[in-house]
Amino acid sequence: MEFQGKCFWITGAASGMGKSLAVLLAAFKTRLILTDRDEPGLQETAALVSAAGSESIVRKLDMSDMVQIRAVAHEILDTEKKVDGLFQFAGISQRSLVAETPEENERLIMEINYFGTIALAKAVLPAMIQNGGGLLSVTSSLVGKFGFPFRSSYSASKHALHGYFESLRAENVKNNIRVSILIPGRIQTNISKFALDKEGKEYGKMDPGQANGITAEKAARQILSGLKKEKKEIHVGGKELLMLQIRRFFPGLLYYLAGRIKPV
Ligand SMILES: NC(=O)c1ccc[n+]([C@@H]2O[C@H](COP(=O)([O-])OP(=O)(O)OC[C@H]3O[C@@H](n4cnc5c(N)ncnc54)[C@H](OP(=O)(O)O)[C@@H]3O)[C@@H](O)[C@H]2O)c1
């Protein structure tokens, strides 16, 4: 994928990895569509994009609202000639045990992380195919590869993305639709602060895992390099990514370790 002069849509663009990737892409004289539920955050990202010499369109978009997703996609596709890539970062995490998590939290996490993500991809796909193809990227997680304490529904929502987007990729090779699934480890962002606790409230703290992780800027550089190569899976992070190798080659050890992790 060449970035110069292209049009990309980034969800979750108001903070963290989505914001940092927008800033990096802005260096390529791109046209960026920036969406998120956090409007002031979007304006900040748009200002950085503009300072880096690129144009952006900003739209408030709640990824738990399927009607809004389809309406915004319709409006954007009406005005944009071509969207070359849709890079989805919007997501919400969880900090609660299986036994104490109410069904409303489980459904909300699935709505945002899974149903919202597939709804937007589906809304954009026909135009992308008509325009000769494009790159879809979605953000899974290390826990999209294996389960982890305190993350049951979050982990399930990320596992679901793999099944869906691997199928979408297989169906659309002939249409020149490429799919990159991002697998971040521990990145210093607000993801744990806004995670849902057992009462459906914000968890409000940065986990030690995130605090010791790589920065969002470094993560965005790894993501950009993976997107350039159109890698099917892009691993993002530091030494915690070793867990992927442990899961693959020593699954027994992974289950042993996961069972002993202090749930935060
Ligand atoms: N950080 C990590 O260690 C890590 C690890 C693995 C995977 N991930 C994944 O990486 C992606 C990006 O997260 P991040 O780490 O960059 O954290 P982040 O800074 O919290 O970014 C997530 C963004 O998604 C937005 N969002 C949440 N719910 C939304 C909704 N209903 N509609 C629209 N936007 C919504 C958030 O808005 P608000 O600011 O309003 O909440 C925020 O701007 C997420 O999908 C996350 O699951 C992160």
PDB file of C-alpha atoms and ligand atoms in Angstrom:
ATOM      1  CA  MET A   1       0.000   0.000   0.000  1.00  0.00           C
ATOM      2  CA  GLU A   2       1.320   3.400  -0.999  1.00  0.00           C
ATOM      3  CA  PHE A   3      -0.007   6.165   1.260  1.00  0.00           C
ATOM      4  CA  GLN A   4       0.797   9.277  -0.781  1.00  0.00           C
ATOM      5  CA  GLY A   5      -2.309  11.224  -1.799  1.00  0.00           C
ATOM      6  CA  LYS A   6      -4.712   8.498  -0.672  1.00  0.00           C
ATOM      7  CA  CYS A   7      -7.940   8.745   1.322  1.00  0.00           C
ATOM      8  CA  PHE A   8      -8.166   6.804   4.598  1.00  0.00           C
ATOM      9  CA  TRP A   9     -10.928   6.479   7.173  1.00  0.00           C
ATOM     10  CA  ILE A  10      -9.779   6.036  10.785  1.00  0.00           C
ATOM     11  CA  THR A  11     -12.192   5.152  13.614  1.00  0.00           C
ATOM     12  CA  GLY A  12     -11.133   5.721  17.229  1.00  0.00           C
ATOM     13  CA  ALA A  13      -9.202   8.686  15.815  1.00  0.00           C
ATOM     14  CA  ALA A  14      -9.628  10.889  18.894  1.00  0.00           C
ATOM     15  CA  SER A  15      -6.962   9.179  20.962  1.00  0.00           C
ATOM     16  CA  GLY A  16      -4.376   6.451  21.346  1.00  0.00           C
ATOM     17  CA  MET A  17      -3.243   4.451  18.345  1.00  0.00           C
ATOM     18  CA  GLY A  18      -5.910   5.819  15.968  1.00  0.00           C
ATOM     19  CA  LYS A  19      -4.824   9.395  16.680  1.00  0.00           C
ATOM     20  CA  SER A  20      -1.120   8.567  16.359  1.00  0.00           C
ATOM     21  CA  LEU A  21      -1.647   6.728  13.069  1.00  0.00           C
ATOM     22  CA  ALA A  22      -3.644   9.707  11.711  1.00  0.00           C
ATOM     23  CA  VAL A  23      -0.703  12.009  12.488  1.00  0.00           C
ATOM     24  CA  LEU A  24       1.759   9.671  10.740  1.00  0.00           C
ATOM     25  CA  LEU A  25      -0.482   9.307   7.679  1.00  0.00           C
ATOM     26  CA  ALA A  26      -0.865  13.075   7.500  1.00  0.00           C
ATOM     27  CA  ALA A  27       2.789  13.320   6.463  1.00  0.00           C
ATOM     28  CA  PHE A  28       1.838  11.671   3.128  1.00  0.00           C
ATOM     29  CA  LYS A  29      -0.519  14.439   1.918  1.00  0.00           C
ATOM     30  CA  THR A  30      -3.479  12.200   2.582  1.00  0.00           C
ATOM     31  CA  ARG A  31      -7.157  12.957   2.961  1.00  0.00           C
ATOM     32  CA  LEU A  32      -8.335  11.560   6.283  1.00  0.00           C
ATOM     33  CA  ILE A  33     -11.825  10.829   7.519  1.00  0.00           C
ATOM     34  CA  LEU A  34     -11.628  10.899  11.303  1.00  0.00           C
ATOM     35  CA  THR A  35     -14.438   9.441  13.413  1.00  0.00           C
ATOM     36  CA  ASP A  36     -14.883   8.780  17.128  1.00  0.00           C
ATOM     37  CA  ARG A  37     -17.460   9.350  19.862  1.00  0.00           C
ATOM     38  CA  ASP A  38     -15.177  11.989  21.463  1.00  0.00           C
ATOM     39  CA  GLU A  39     -15.661  15.239  19.508  1.00  0.00           C
ATOM     40  CA  PRO A  40     -13.071  17.475  21.292  1.00  0.00           C
ATOM     41  CA  GLY A  41     -10.499  14.688  20.853  1.00  0.00           C
ATOM     42  CA  LEU A  42     -11.313  14.524  17.135  1.00  0.00           C
ATOM     43  CA  GLN A  43     -10.766  18.282  16.795  1.00  0.00           C
ATOM     44  CA  GLU A  44      -7.320  17.898  18.404  1.00  0.00           C
ATOM     45  CA  THR A  45      -6.401  15.140  15.951  1.00  0.00           C
ATOM     46  CA  ALA A  46      -7.692  17.211  13.026  1.00  0.00           C
ATOM     47  CA  ALA A  47      -5.509  20.147  14.103  1.00  0.00           C
ATOM     48  CA  LEU A  48      -2.423  17.899  14.181  1.00  0.00           C
ATOM     49  CA  VAL A  49      -3.321  16.460  10.770  1.00  0.00           C
ATOM     50  CA  SER A  50      -3.704  19.949   9.356  1.00  0.00           C
ATOM     51  CA  ALA A  51      -0.368  21.058  10.873  1.00  0.00           C
ATOM     52  CA  ALA A  52       1.269  18.075   9.146  1.00  0.00           C
ATOM     53  CA  GLY A  53      -0.115  19.250   5.802  1.00  0.00           C
ATOM     54  CA  SER A  54      -3.109  16.968   5.187  1.00  0.00           C
ATOM     55  CA  GLU A  55      -6.849  17.506   4.995  1.00  0.00           C
ATOM     56  CA  SER A  56      -9.383  15.844   7.224  1.00  0.00           C
ATOM     57  CA  ILE A  57     -13.113  15.439   7.588  1.00  0.00           C
ATOM     58  CA  VAL A  58     -14.323  14.982  11.158  1.00  0.00           C
ATOM     59  CA  ARG A  59     -17.542  13.182  12.147  1.00  0.00           C
ATOM     60  CA  LYS A  60     -18.806  12.168  15.551  1.00  0.00           C
ATOM     61  CA  LEU A  61     -19.688   8.490  15.283  1.00  0.00           C
ATOM     62  CA  ASP A  62     -20.768   6.141  18.042  1.00  0.00           C
ATOM     63  CA  MET A  63     -19.809   2.614  17.037  1.00  0.00           C
ATOM     64  CA  SER A  64     -22.561   1.106  19.199  1.00  0.00           C
ATOM     65  CA  ASP A  65     -25.198   2.777  17.006  1.00  0.00           C
ATOM     66  CA  MET A  66     -25.720   0.758  13.817  1.00  0.00           C
ATOM     67  CA  VAL A  67     -28.178   3.282  12.327  1.00  0.00           C
ATOM     68  CA  GLN A  68     -25.683   6.118  12.796  1.00  0.00           C
ATOM     69  CA  ILE A  69     -22.866   4.003  11.328  1.00  0.00           C
ATOM     70  CA  ARG A  70     -24.816   3.382   8.137  1.00  0.00           C
ATOM     71  CA  ALA A  71     -25.949   7.037   7.903  1.00  0.00           C
ATOM     72  CA  VAL A  72     -22.424   8.457   8.346  1.00  0.00           C
ATOM     73  CA  ALA A  73     -20.982   5.929   5.878  1.00  0.00           C
ATOM     74  CA  HIS A  74     -23.668   6.882   3.363  1.00  0.00           C
ATOM     75  CA  GLU A  75     -22.905  10.589   3.771  1.00  0.00           C
ATOM     76  CA  ILE A  76     -19.119  10.115   3.504  1.00  0.00           C
ATOM     77  CA  LEU A  77     -19.331   7.814   0.480  1.00  0.00           C
ATOM     78  CA  ASP A  78     -21.636  10.322  -1.215  1.00  0.00           C
ATOM     79  CA  THR A  79     -18.982  13.034  -1.084  1.00  0.00           C
ATOM     80  CA  GLU A  80     -15.675  11.110  -1.219  1.00  0.00           C
ATOM     81  CA  LYS A  81     -14.679   9.815  -4.629  1.00  0.00           C
ATOM     82  CA  LYS A  82     -12.709   6.924  -3.187  1.00  0.00           C
ATOM     83  CA  VAL A  83     -11.794   5.533   0.230  1.00  0.00           C
ATOM     84  CA  ASP A  84      -8.536   3.586  -0.166  1.00  0.00           C
ATOM     85  CA  GLY A  85      -8.381   2.234   3.364  1.00  0.00           C
ATOM     86  CA  LEU A  86     -10.591   1.854   6.427  1.00  0.00           C
ATOM     87  CA  PHE A  87      -8.525   1.495   9.597  1.00  0.00           C
ATOM     88  CA  GLN A  88     -10.692   0.703  12.626  1.00  0.00           C
ATOM     89  CA  PHE A  89      -9.433   1.367  16.158  1.00  0.00           C
ATOM     90  CA  ALA A  90     -12.605   2.298  18.094  1.00  0.00           C
ATOM     91  CA  GLY A  91     -13.022  -0.145  20.935  1.00  0.00           C
ATOM     92  CA  ILE A  92     -13.837  -0.601  24.584  1.00  0.00           C
ATOM     93  CA  SER A  93     -12.287  -2.941  27.118  1.00  0.00           C
ATOM     94  CA  GLN A  94     -13.437  -4.715  30.258  1.00  0.00           C
ATOM     95  CA  ARG A  95     -12.251  -5.143  33.824  1.00  0.00           C
ATOM     96  CA  SER A  96     -14.600  -7.628  35.491  1.00  0.00           C
ATOM     97  CA  LEU A  97     -14.813 -11.328  36.267  1.00  0.00           C
ATOM     98  CA  VAL A  98     -17.131 -13.612  34.277  1.00  0.00           C
ATOM     99  CA  ALA A  99     -19.271 -14.272  37.342  1.00  0.00           C
ATOM    100  CA  GLU A 100     -19.878 -10.581  38.077  1.00  0.00           C
ATOM    101  CA  THR A 101     -20.290  -9.167  34.537  1.00  0.00           C
ATOM    102  CA  PRO A 102     -23.909  -8.251  33.695  1.00  0.00           C
ATOM    103  CA  GLU A 103     -25.270  -9.155  30.279  1.00  0.00           C
ATOM    104  CA  GLU A 104     -25.690  -5.437  29.364  1.00  0.00           C
ATOM    105  CA  ASN A 105     -21.898  -4.981  29.601  1.00  0.00           C
ATOM    106  CA  GLU A 106     -21.284  -8.114  27.543  1.00  0.00           C
ATOM    107  CA  ARG A 107     -23.675  -6.913  24.835  1.00  0.00           C
ATOM    108  CA  LEU A 108     -22.281  -3.349  24.780  1.00  0.00           C
ATOM    109  CA  ILE A 109     -18.725  -4.631  24.346  1.00  0.00           C
ATOM    110  CA  MET A 110     -19.847  -6.874  21.472  1.00  0.00           C
ATOM    111  CA  GLU A 111     -21.873  -4.016  19.911  1.00  0.00           C
ATOM    112  CA  ILE A 112     -18.912  -1.634  19.787  1.00  0.00           C
ATOM    113  CA  ASN A 113     -15.992  -3.992  19.195  1.00  0.00           C
ATOM    114  CA  TYR A 114     -17.681  -6.488  16.888  1.00  0.00           C
ATOM    115  CA  PHE A 115     -21.073  -5.432  15.460  1.00  0.00           C
ATOM    116  CA  GLY A 116     -20.065  -1.792  14.977  1.00  0.00           C
ATOM    117  CA  THR A 117     -16.789  -2.762  13.331  1.00  0.00           C
ATOM    118  CA  ILE A 118     -18.393  -5.194  10.895  1.00  0.00           C
ATOM    119  CA  ALA A 119     -21.288  -2.803  10.168  1.00  0.00           C
ATOM    120  CA  LEU A 120     -18.897  -0.060   9.084  1.00  0.00           C
ATOM    121  CA  ALA A 121     -16.769  -2.451   7.023  1.00  0.00           C
ATOM    122  CA  LYS A 122     -19.920  -3.727   5.294  1.00  0.00           C
ATOM    123  CA  ALA A 123     -21.112  -0.190   4.618  1.00  0.00           C
ATOM    124  CA  VAL A 124     -17.822   0.769   2.965  1.00  0.00           C
ATOM    125  CA  LEU A 125     -17.091  -2.498   1.143  1.00  0.00           C
ATOM    126  CA  PRO A 126     -19.353  -2.143  -1.933  1.00  0.00           C
ATOM    127  CA  ALA A 127     -17.878   1.270  -2.856  1.00  0.00           C
ATOM    128  CA  MET A 128     -14.366  -0.055  -2.281  1.00  0.00           C
ATOM    129  CA  ILE A 129     -15.025  -2.986  -4.599  1.00  0.00           C
ATOM    130  CA  GLN A 130     -16.537  -0.671  -7.205  1.00  0.00           C
ATOM    131  CA  ASN A 131     -13.408   1.504  -7.025  1.00  0.00           C
ATOM    132  CA  GLY A 132     -11.062  -1.411  -7.670  1.00  0.00           C
ATOM    133  CA  GLY A 133     -10.238  -2.506  -4.107  1.00  0.00           C
ATOM    134  CA  GLY A 134      -8.807  -1.265  -0.840  1.00  0.00           C
ATOM    135  CA  LEU A 135      -7.299  -2.119   2.526  1.00  0.00           C
ATOM    136  CA  LEU A 136      -9.424  -2.906   5.578  1.00  0.00           C
ATOM    137  CA  SER A 137      -7.734  -3.060   8.944  1.00  0.00           C
ATOM    138  CA  VAL A 138      -9.314  -3.921  12.276  1.00  0.00           C
ATOM    139  CA  THR A 139      -7.803  -3.901  15.739  1.00  0.00           C
ATOM    140  CA  SER A 140      -7.829  -7.152  17.648  1.00  0.00           C
ATOM    141  CA  SER A 141      -5.539  -7.776  20.625  1.00  0.00           C
ATOM    142  CA  LEU A 142      -3.258 -10.384  22.148  1.00  0.00           C
ATOM    143  CA  VAL A 143      -6.436 -11.487  23.920  1.00  0.00           C
ATOM    144  CA  GLY A 144      -8.027 -11.938  20.485  1.00  0.00           C
ATOM    145  CA  LYS A 145      -5.688 -14.941  20.305  1.00  0.00           C
ATOM    146  CA  PHE A 146      -6.181 -16.385  23.797  1.00  0.00           C
ATOM    147  CA  GLY A 147      -8.387 -15.805  26.827  1.00  0.00           C
ATOM    148  CA  PHE A 148      -7.270 -13.700  29.768  1.00  0.00           C
ATOM    149  CA  PRO A 149      -8.663 -13.038  33.276  1.00  0.00           C
ATOM    150  CA  PHE A 150     -11.031 -10.035  33.623  1.00  0.00           C
ATOM    151  CA  ARG A 151     -11.431  -9.749  29.830  1.00  0.00           C
ATOM    152  CA  SER A 152     -13.988 -12.477  28.907  1.00  0.00           C
ATOM    153  CA  SER A 153     -16.309 -10.446  26.652  1.00  0.00           C
ATOM    154  CA  TYR A 154     -13.526  -8.201  25.383  1.00  0.00           C
ATOM    155  CA  SER A 155     -11.474 -11.263  24.434  1.00  0.00           C
ATOM    156  CA  ALA A 156     -14.540 -12.841  22.786  1.00  0.00           C
ATOM    157  CA  SER A 157     -15.264  -9.670  20.777  1.00  0.00           C
ATOM    158  CA  LYS A 158     -11.688  -9.610  19.479  1.00  0.00           C
ATOM    159  CA  HIS A 159     -11.697 -13.365  18.656  1.00  0.00           C
ATOM    160  CA  ALA A 160     -14.879 -12.741  16.638  1.00  0.00           C
ATOM    161  CA  LEU A 161     -13.113 -10.152  14.475  1.00  0.00           C
ATOM    162  CA  HIS A 162     -10.602 -12.776  13.315  1.00  0.00           C
ATOM    163  CA  GLY A 163     -13.308 -15.174  12.129  1.00  0.00           C
ATOM    164  CA  TYR A 164     -15.273 -12.451  10.381  1.00  0.00           C
ATOM    165  CA  PHE A 165     -12.459 -10.611   8.656  1.00  0.00           C
ATOM    166  CA  GLU A 166     -10.580 -13.762   7.607  1.00  0.00           C
ATOM    167  CA  SER A 167     -13.820 -14.863   5.919  1.00  0.00           C
ATOM    168  CA  LEU A 168     -14.325 -11.420   4.362  1.00  0.00           C
ATOM    169  CA  ARG A 169     -10.751 -11.540   3.038  1.00  0.00           C
ATOM    170  CA  ALA A 170     -11.223 -15.013   1.548  1.00  0.00           C
ATOM    171  CA  GLU A 171     -14.458 -13.955  -0.189  1.00  0.00           C
ATOM    172  CA  ASN A 172     -12.941 -10.780  -1.618  1.00  0.00           C
ATOM    173  CA  VAL A 173      -9.490 -11.719  -2.892  1.00  0.00           C
ATOM    174  CA  LYS A 174     -10.966 -11.467  -6.376  1.00  0.00           C
ATOM    175  CA  ASN A 175     -12.131  -7.930  -5.591  1.00  0.00           C
ATOM    176  CA  ASN A 176      -8.665  -6.763  -4.508  1.00  0.00           C
ATOM    177  CA  ILE A 177      -9.833  -6.253  -0.907  1.00  0.00           C
ATOM    178  CA  ARG A 178      -6.931  -6.765   1.472  1.00  0.00           C
ATOM    179  CA  VAL A 179      -7.319  -7.247   5.233  1.00  0.00           C
ATOM    180  CA  SER A 180      -4.768  -6.493   7.960  1.00  0.00           C
ATOM    181  CA  ILE A 181      -5.656  -7.569  11.498  1.00  0.00           C
ATOM    182  CA  LEU A 182      -3.732  -5.618  14.140  1.00  0.00           C
ATOM    183  CA  ILE A 183      -2.716  -7.496  17.278  1.00  0.00           C
ATOM    184  CA  PRO A 184      -1.514  -5.011  19.883  1.00  0.00           C
ATOM    185  CA  GLY A 185       0.009  -6.157  23.146  1.00  0.00           C
ATOM    186  CA  ARG A 186       0.411  -3.468  25.794  1.00  0.00           C
ATOM    187  CA  ILE A 187       0.230   0.089  24.561  1.00  0.00           C
ATOM    188  CA  GLN A 188       0.202   3.228  26.754  1.00  0.00           C
ATOM    189  CA  THR A 189      -3.278   4.534  25.926  1.00  0.00           C
ATOM    190  CA  ASN A 190      -6.527   5.242  27.767  1.00  0.00           C
ATOM    191  CA  ILE A 191      -8.010   1.841  26.913  1.00  0.00           C
ATOM    192  CA  SER A 192      -8.021   0.563  30.521  1.00  0.00           C
ATOM    193  CA  LYS A 193      -9.283   3.906  31.914  1.00  0.00           C
ATOM    194  CA  PHE A 194     -12.455   3.684  29.815  1.00  0.00           C
ATOM    195  CA  ALA A 195     -12.872  -0.087  30.275  1.00  0.00           C
ATOM    196  CA  LEU A 196     -16.193  -1.198  31.762  1.00  0.00           C
ATOM    197  CA  ASP A 197     -16.131  -2.421  35.345  1.00  0.00           C
ATOM    198  CA  LYS A 198     -18.760  -4.798  36.738  1.00  0.00           C
ATOM    199  CA  GLU A 199     -21.205  -1.915  37.222  1.00  0.00           C
ATOM    200  CA  GLY A 200     -20.793  -0.699  33.662  1.00  0.00           C
ATOM    201  CA  LYS A 201     -18.823   2.321  34.902  1.00  0.00           C
ATOM    202  CA  GLU A 202     -15.415   3.454  33.705  1.00  0.00           C
ATOM    203  CA  TYR A 203     -12.608   1.505  35.378  1.00  0.00           C
ATOM    204  CA  GLY A 204     -10.733   4.817  35.603  1.00  0.00           C
ATOM    205  CA  LYS A 205      -7.127   3.622  35.974  1.00  0.00           C
ATOM    206  CA  MET A 206      -4.236   2.867  33.707  1.00  0.00           C
ATOM    207  CA  ASP A 207      -3.177  -0.750  34.251  1.00  0.00           C
ATOM    208  CA  PRO A 208       0.480  -1.405  35.077  1.00  0.00           C
ATOM    209  CA  GLY A 209       0.540  -3.484  31.858  1.00  0.00           C
ATOM    210  CA  GLN A 210      -0.409  -0.471  29.720  1.00  0.00           C
ATOM    211  CA  ALA A 211       1.767   1.907  31.750  1.00  0.00           C
ATOM    212  CA  ASN A 212       4.821  -0.263  31.020  1.00  0.00           C
ATOM    213  CA  GLY A 213       3.908  -0.767  27.381  1.00  0.00           C
ATOM    214  CA  ILE A 214       5.215   1.024  24.300  1.00  0.00           C
ATOM    215  CA  THR A 215       3.845   4.470  23.471  1.00  0.00           C
ATOM    216  CA  ALA A 216       0.973   4.996  21.046  1.00  0.00           C
ATOM    217  CA  GLU A 217       3.412   6.803  18.725  1.00  0.00           C
ATOM    218  CA  LYS A 218       5.768   3.817  18.611  1.00  0.00           C
ATOM    219  CA  ALA A 219       2.791   1.492  18.108  1.00  0.00           C
ATOM    220  CA  ALA A 220       1.601   3.661  15.197  1.00  0.00           C
ATOM    221  CA  ARG A 221       5.020   3.394  13.534  1.00  0.00           C
ATOM    222  CA  GLN A 222       4.846  -0.409  13.789  1.00  0.00           C
ATOM    223  CA  ILE A 223       1.292  -0.321  12.404  1.00  0.00           C
ATOM    224  CA  LEU A 224       2.259   1.952   9.505  1.00  0.00           C
ATOM    225  CA  SER A 225       5.095  -0.382   8.554  1.00  0.00           C
ATOM    226  CA  GLY A 226       2.752  -3.407   8.678  1.00  0.00           C
ATOM    227  CA  LEU A 227       0.055  -1.635   6.635  1.00  0.00           C
ATOM    228  CA  LYS A 228       2.615  -0.623   4.026  1.00  0.00           C
ATOM    229  CA  LYS A 229       3.468  -4.318   3.590  1.00  0.00           C
ATOM    230  CA  GLU A 230      -0.240  -5.211   3.828  1.00  0.00           C
ATOM    231  CA  LYS A 231       0.622  -7.882   6.375  1.00  0.00           C
ATOM    232  CA  LYS A 232      -2.318 -10.137   7.167  1.00  0.00           C
ATOM    233  CA  GLU A 233      -1.537  -9.887  10.897  1.00  0.00           C
ATOM    234  CA  ILE A 234       0.390  -6.980  12.356  1.00  0.00           C
ATOM    235  CA  HIS A 235       1.871  -7.619  15.789  1.00  0.00           C
ATOM    236  CA  VAL A 236       2.252  -4.389  17.766  1.00  0.00           C
ATOM    237  CA  GLY A 237       4.097  -4.019  21.047  1.00  0.00           C
ATOM    238  CA  GLY A 238       7.192  -5.133  22.938  1.00  0.00           C
ATOM    239  CA  LYS A 239       8.295  -8.264  24.736  1.00  0.00           C
ATOM    240  CA  GLU A 240       4.723  -9.238  25.695  1.00  0.00           C
ATOM    241  CA  LEU A 241       4.275 -10.366  22.064  1.00  0.00           C
ATOM    242  CA  LEU A 242       6.269 -13.457  23.086  1.00  0.00           C
ATOM    243  CA  MET A 243       2.930 -14.737  24.408  1.00  0.00           C
ATOM    244  CA  LEU A 244       1.909 -15.363  20.780  1.00  0.00           C
ATOM    245  CA  GLN A 245       4.824 -17.777  20.336  1.00  0.00           C
ATOM    246  CA  ILE A 246       4.084 -19.427  23.685  1.00  0.00           C
ATOM    247  CA  ARG A 247       0.432 -19.840  22.627  1.00  0.00           C
ATOM    248  CA  ARG A 248       1.516 -21.376  19.331  1.00  0.00           C
ATOM    249  CA  PHE A 249       4.299 -23.703  20.427  1.00  0.00           C
ATOM    250  CA  PHE A 250       3.642 -24.334  24.142  1.00  0.00           C
ATOM    251  CA  PRO A 251      -0.135 -23.947  24.655  1.00  0.00           C
ATOM    252  CA  GLY A 252       0.030 -25.856  27.958  1.00  0.00           C
ATOM    253  CA  LEU A 253       2.424 -23.250  29.336  1.00  0.00           C
ATOM    254  CA  LEU A 254       0.117 -20.428  28.178  1.00  0.00           C
ATOM    255  CA  TYR A 255      -2.878 -21.956  29.985  1.00  0.00           C
ATOM    256  CA  TYR A 256      -0.716 -22.427  33.093  1.00  0.00           C
ATOM    257  CA  LEU A 257       0.445 -18.803  33.022  1.00  0.00           C
ATOM    258  CA  ALA A 258      -2.992 -17.334  32.190  1.00  0.00           C
ATOM    259  CA  GLY A 259      -4.490 -19.148  35.175  1.00  0.00           C
ATOM    260  CA  ARG A 260      -1.970 -17.529  37.490  1.00  0.00           C
ATOM    261  CA  ILE A 261      -2.215 -13.949  36.237  1.00  0.00           C
ATOM    262  CA  LYS A 262      -3.513 -11.555  38.870  1.00  0.00           C
ATOM    263  CA  PRO A 263      -6.736 -10.212  37.364  1.00  0.00           C
ATOM    264  CA  VAL A 264      -6.380  -6.466  36.745  1.00  0.00           C
TER     265      VAL A 264
HETATM  266  N1  LIG B   1      -3.831  -0.139  24.471  1.00  0.00           N
HETATM  267  C1  LIG B   1      -3.678  -1.434  24.456  1.00  0.00           C
HETATM  268  O1  LIG B   1      -2.859  -1.972  25.245  1.00  0.00           O
HETATM  269  C2  LIG B   1      -4.454  -2.290  23.493  1.00  0.00           C
HETATM  270  C3  LIG B   1      -4.123  -3.644  23.421  1.00  0.00           C
HETATM  271  C4  LIG B   1      -4.826  -4.443  22.535  1.00  0.00           C
HETATM  272  C5  LIG B   1      -5.815  -3.910  21.736  1.00  0.00           C
HETATM  273  N2  LIG B   1      -6.131  -2.594  21.835  1.00  0.00           N
HETATM  274  C6  LIG B   1      -7.198  -2.077  20.956  1.00  0.00           C
HETATM  275  O2  LIG B   1      -6.712  -0.970  20.246  1.00  0.00           O
HETATM  276  C7  LIG B   1      -7.808  -0.157  19.830  1.00  0.00           C
HETATM  277  C8  LIG B   1      -7.461   1.308  20.055  1.00  0.00           C
HETATM  278  O3  LIG B   1      -7.400   1.542  21.446  1.00  0.00           O
HETATM  279  P1  LIG B   1      -6.268   2.431  22.154  1.00  0.00           P
HETATM  280  O4  LIG B   1      -5.422   1.498  22.907  1.00  0.00           O
HETATM  281  O5  LIG B   1      -5.675   3.346  21.171  1.00  0.00           O
HETATM  282  O6  LIG B   1      -7.145   3.171  23.263  1.00  0.00           O
HETATM  283  P2  LIG B   1      -7.934   4.550  23.278  1.00  0.00           P
HETATM  284  O7  LIG B   1      -6.965   5.674  23.303  1.00  0.00           O
HETATM  285  O8  LIG B   1      -8.899   4.441  24.408  1.00  0.00           O
HETATM  286  O9  LIG B   1      -8.684   4.564  21.874  1.00  0.00           O
HETATM  287  C9  LIG B   1      -9.937   3.960  21.670  1.00  0.00           C
HETATM  288  C10 LIG B   1     -10.820   4.974  21.010  1.00  0.00           C
HETATM  289  O10 LIG B   1     -12.083   4.355  20.704  1.00  0.00           O
HETATM  290  C11 LIG B   1     -13.082   5.284  21.075  1.00  0.00           C
HETATM  291  N3  LIG B   1     -14.352   4.642  21.358  1.00  0.00           N
HETATM  292  C12 LIG B   1     -14.700   3.884  22.431  1.00  0.00           C
HETATM  293  N4  LIG B   1     -15.981   3.544  22.352  1.00  0.00           N
HETATM  294  C13 LIG B   1     -16.458   4.099  21.215  1.00  0.00           C
HETATM  295  C14 LIG B   1     -17.734   4.123  20.585  1.00  0.00           C
HETATM  296  N5  LIG B   1     -18.805   3.525  21.147  1.00  0.00           N
HETATM  297  N6  LIG B   1     -17.855   4.770  19.411  1.00  0.00           N
HETATM  298  C15 LIG B   1     -16.808   5.412  18.851  1.00  0.00           C
HETATM  299  N7  LIG B   1     -15.590   5.454  19.402  1.00  0.00           N
HETATM  300  C16 LIG B   1     -15.422   4.801  20.575  1.00  0.00           C
HETATM  301  C17 LIG B   1     -12.539   5.946  22.324  1.00  0.00           C
HETATM  302  O11 LIG B   1     -13.248   7.141  22.601  1.00  0.00           O
HETATM  303  P3  LIG B   1     -13.273   7.701  24.134  1.00  0.00           P
HETATM  304  O12 LIG B   1     -11.968   8.430  24.296  1.00  0.00           O
HETATM  305  O13 LIG B   1     -14.461   8.582  24.163  1.00  0.00           O
HETATM  306  O14 LIG B   1     -13.389   6.496  25.044  1.00  0.00           O
HETATM  307  C18 LIG B   1     -11.097   6.171  21.928  1.00  0.00           C
HETATM  308  O15 LIG B   1     -10.926   7.379  21.215  1.00  0.00           O
HETATM  309  C19 LIG B   1      -9.021  -0.664  20.596  1.00  0.00           C
HETATM  310  O16 LIG B   1      -9.846  -1.403  19.730  1.00  0.00           O
HETATM  311  C20 LIG B   1      -8.424  -1.570  21.658  1.00  0.00           C
HETATM  312  O17 LIG B   1      -9.297  -2.612  22.010  1.00  0.00           O
HETATM  313  C21 LIG B   1      -5.465  -1.773  22.696  1.00  0.00           C
END
